[in-house]
Amino acid sequence: MRMYAGEPTSVAGPDEPLQAPPQPATAKRPSVVREIIETLLLALIIFVAVRAVVLNFRVDGQSMEPSLDNNEMLLVNRNAYFAFDEDQWLGWIPGVETDPDAEPSYPFGKPERGDIVVLNPPESASADKPYIKRVIGEAGDTVEIRDDQVFINDVQLDESYIDEGRDWECRPAQTCGPLTVPEDSVFVMGDNRGNSEDSRYFGVVPIENIIGKAWITYWPLEQMELVPHEDYPELSG
């Protein structure tokens, strides 16, 4: 047999089977069960993370009309008034000295006049479910209601969100003021003043009772929008 350049030096005999060239190893695909478990775990992590920031809330009743309607669905920012308590967060670390009497700090600010908030009402309220109200008085404000008008530090509020067609009054049994809002508390009222159980009935609300700030209305879809913050320029002078 003649050999030519480039030919292999050995060949299979007539009785030897030809061997296929080795194929590259392929990675094993994860099982379907594993993929499902990983997807569910990822979905759970995302759900928990979102729930830590926002909360679904359904408006129950007419106390915030015309600003918010009955059965309207909202997203509530749970961290809008996050309080950082140094002793609670750092006191357990060995060697770190904290002041147990120090006031908590609010990195994103405290509730402001004009915010719409969801809150756990005080024990004196008639219901134990969360309420939604508007912050009217901040800590240090003197609140007084007279002639169906709200006065802060003896200045009448211009409340454009009030439906002028609805009559309301502050009855003698209610808190009509003058009342000075204590530290770390707020005075809240519903926009539908004639049909709202609020601070006129159960007094001021500690900030720690506030669940979060109303952020977005998302249902009905045609009413989807950011919940506006109300300003009171008449108090800035």
C-alpha positions as MATLAB code, in Angstrom:
seq = 'MRMYAGEPTSVAGPDEPLQAPPQPATAKRPSVVREIIETLLLALIIFVAVRAVVLNFRVDGQSMEPSLDNNEMLLVNRNAYFAFDEDQWLGWIPGVETDPDAEPSYPFGKPERGDIVVLNPPESASADKPYIKRVIGEAGDTVEIRDDQVFINDVQLDESYIDEGRDWECRPAQTCGPLTVPEDSVFVMGDNRGNSEDSRYFGVVPIENIIGKAWITYWPLEQMELVPHEDYPELSG';
ca = [
       0.000    0.000    0.000;
       1.320    3.365   -0.943;
       1.249    6.143    1.650;
       0.774    9.753    0.629;
       1.486   12.891    2.566;
      -1.391   13.930    4.737;
      -2.825   10.446    5.127;
      -3.114    8.912    8.600;
      -0.398    6.460    9.507;
      -2.928    3.858   10.667;
      -6.300    2.761    9.405;
      -8.968    0.462   10.756;
      -8.800   -3.046    9.637;
     -11.562   -4.583    7.604;
     -13.138   -6.137   10.711;
     -12.787   -3.090   12.986;
     -15.748   -0.657   13.280;
     -15.093    2.990   12.559;
     -15.256    5.178   15.691;
     -17.186    8.472   15.573;
     -15.195   11.534   16.639;
     -15.838   12.573   20.268;
     -18.675   15.102   20.706;
     -18.397   18.116   23.056;
     -20.106   17.615   26.375;
     -23.437   19.429   26.709;
     -24.547   21.050   29.962;
     -27.468   19.383   31.687;
     -30.629   21.451   31.695;
     -32.163   22.004   35.119;
     -35.291   20.027   35.750;
     -38.712   21.583   35.221;
     -39.449   21.259   38.950;
     -36.332   23.232   39.840;
     -37.222   25.990   37.376;
     -40.714   26.264   38.874;
     -39.327   26.449   42.430;
     -36.814   29.155   41.482;
     -39.544   31.182   39.748;
     -41.850   30.928   42.772;
     -39.061   31.950   45.156;
     -38.218   34.972   43.015;
     -41.883   35.964   42.868;
     -42.131   35.629   46.673;
     -39.050   37.811   47.210;
     -40.442   40.504   44.886;
     -43.845   40.338   46.613;
     -42.343   40.723   50.098;
     -40.126   43.604   48.936;
     -43.064   45.436   47.359;
     -45.284   44.878   50.415;
     -42.570   46.385   52.601;
     -42.867   49.623   50.629;
     -46.482   49.900   49.482;
     -49.868   48.782   50.758;
     -53.184   48.344   48.967;
     -56.019   50.251   50.595;
     -59.707   50.510   49.733;
     -61.583   53.653   50.729;
     -64.527   52.573   52.874;
     -67.210   55.213   53.194;
     -67.762   58.814   52.170;
     -65.599   60.655   54.705;
     -63.060   61.847   52.108;
     -65.469   62.940   49.378;
     -65.102   64.695   47.005;
     -61.323   64.026   47.069;
     -61.657   60.228   47.336;
     -64.739   58.156   46.598;
     -66.146   55.131   48.374;
     -64.494   51.867   47.192;
     -61.669   53.712   45.425;
     -58.422   51.724   45.525;
     -55.126   53.311   46.568;
     -51.474   52.492   46.913;
     -50.137   53.710   50.248;
     -46.449   54.525   50.800;
     -45.623   52.740   54.040;
     -42.160   54.290   54.374;
     -43.120   57.937   53.836;
     -42.823   58.602   57.586;
     -40.209   56.000   58.448;
     -38.815   56.624   61.937;
     -35.227   55.698   62.761;
     -34.837   54.884   66.454;
     -31.101   54.778   67.154;
     -31.473   52.770   70.349;
     -33.709   50.192   68.669;
     -31.537   49.735   65.581;
     -28.033   50.090   67.035;
     -28.417   49.379   70.744;
     -27.870   45.633   70.323;
     -24.407   46.069   68.756;
     -21.658   45.523   71.377;
     -19.571   48.624   72.010;
     -22.023   51.044   70.344;
     -23.292   53.651   72.806;
     -26.778   55.063   72.222;
     -29.048   57.441   74.092;
     -32.256   55.612   75.086;
     -33.964   58.983   75.629;
     -33.117   60.316   72.157;
     -36.050   61.161   69.913;
     -36.406   59.079   66.728;
     -35.398   60.755   63.488;
     -37.511   60.846   60.332;
     -35.243   60.551   57.254;
     -38.130   61.319   54.870;
     -39.876   63.844   57.098;
     -42.894   63.816   59.391;
     -46.513   64.053   58.244;
     -47.227   67.523   56.858;
     -50.362   69.582   56.857;
     -52.293   68.687   53.697;
     -51.114   65.061   53.473;
     -53.744   62.348   53.124;
     -52.786   59.489   55.431;
     -53.960   56.030   56.413;
     -53.896   55.521   60.168;
     -54.826   53.223   63.003;
     -57.311   55.271   65.033;
     -56.968   55.710   68.791;
     -58.859   53.338   71.075;
     -61.562   55.956   71.571;
     -62.629   55.657   67.907;
     -65.796   53.718   67.115;
     -64.034   51.326   64.697;
     -60.728   49.498   64.909;
     -60.030   49.320   61.165;
     -57.664   51.780   59.452;
     -59.021   55.248   58.659;
     -58.042   57.593   55.846;
     -57.963   61.310   56.695;
     -56.212   64.562   55.876;
     -53.603   66.082   58.196;
     -54.874   69.504   59.272;
     -52.720   70.353   62.291;
     -49.052   69.563   62.922;
     -47.200   69.441   66.237;
     -47.252   72.895   67.831;
     -50.242   74.135   65.799;
     -53.232   75.581   67.591;
     -56.362   74.247   65.897;
     -59.762   75.881   66.309;
     -63.055   75.358   64.496;
     -65.559   78.183   64.516;
     -68.359   79.208   62.180;
     -67.755   75.986   60.198;
     -64.238   77.104   59.325;
     -60.878   75.712   60.394;
     -58.295   78.069   61.869;
     -54.628   77.208   62.375;
     -52.785   79.582   64.696;
     -55.755   81.959   64.264;
     -55.450   81.927   60.449;
     -58.399   80.570   58.456;
     -57.523   77.739   56.085;
     -58.473   78.060   52.431;
     -59.746   74.510   51.826;
     -60.569   74.258   48.134;
     -61.104   70.488   48.437;
     -64.216   70.974   50.591;
     -67.568   70.538   48.820;
     -69.289   73.817   49.618;
     -72.669   72.198   48.974;
     -72.373   70.054   52.093;
     -73.241   71.622   55.420;
     -71.247   70.803   58.515;
     -70.612   72.183   61.960;
     -68.521   71.452   65.000;
     -70.887   70.354   67.737;
     -70.308   71.110   71.436;
     -69.554   67.437   72.160;
     -66.723   67.457   69.614;
     -63.226   68.882   69.941;
     -63.602   72.338   68.432;
     -60.576   73.907   70.106;
     -58.607   75.894   70.532;
     -56.336   72.876   70.912;
     -52.557   72.807   70.642;
     -51.284   69.672   68.902;
     -48.671   67.937   71.094;
     -45.269   66.742   69.902;
     -45.201   63.735   67.552;
     -48.945   63.980   66.922;
     -51.280   65.353   64.253;
     -54.859   66.615   64.059;
     -56.740   64.920   61.191;
     -60.089   65.535   59.507;
     -62.064   64.050   56.635;
     -62.817   66.269   53.650;
     -66.511   65.446   53.964;
     -66.804   67.279   57.269;
     -70.463   66.415   57.830;
     -69.801   62.671   57.543;
     -66.392   61.978   59.048;
     -65.243   60.547   62.343;
     -61.909   62.252   62.920;
     -59.910   64.226   65.490;
     -63.038   66.171   66.403;
     -64.243   62.892   67.925;
     -61.166   60.908   68.993;
     -58.584   63.679   69.451;
     -55.072   63.954   68.077;
     -53.336   60.967   66.485;
     -49.781   59.910   67.461;
     -47.498   59.748   64.420;
     -46.660   56.152   65.337;
     -50.316   55.301   64.567;
     -49.933   56.407   60.944;
     -49.564   53.479   58.546;
     -48.503   55.520   55.534;
     -49.214   58.284   53.047;
     -51.775   57.911   50.264;
     -49.722   57.781   47.068;
     -51.625   56.670   43.956;
     -55.255   55.981   43.130;
     -55.338   53.052   40.699;
     -58.973   51.930   40.595;
     -61.231   52.752   38.838;
     -58.709   53.022   36.018;
     -60.169   56.254   34.667;
     -59.355   57.910   38.003;
     -55.739   56.732   38.171;
     -53.502   59.577   39.375;
     -51.104   60.664   42.093;
     -52.849   61.678   45.300;
     -52.118   65.421   45.506;
     -50.621   67.134   48.532;
     -52.509   70.269   49.596;
     -50.593   73.463   50.360;
     -51.767   76.384   52.491;
     -49.906   79.528   51.384;
     -51.956   81.642   53.785;
     -49.960   80.109   56.648;
     -46.531   80.817   55.183;
     -46.553   84.525   55.955;
];
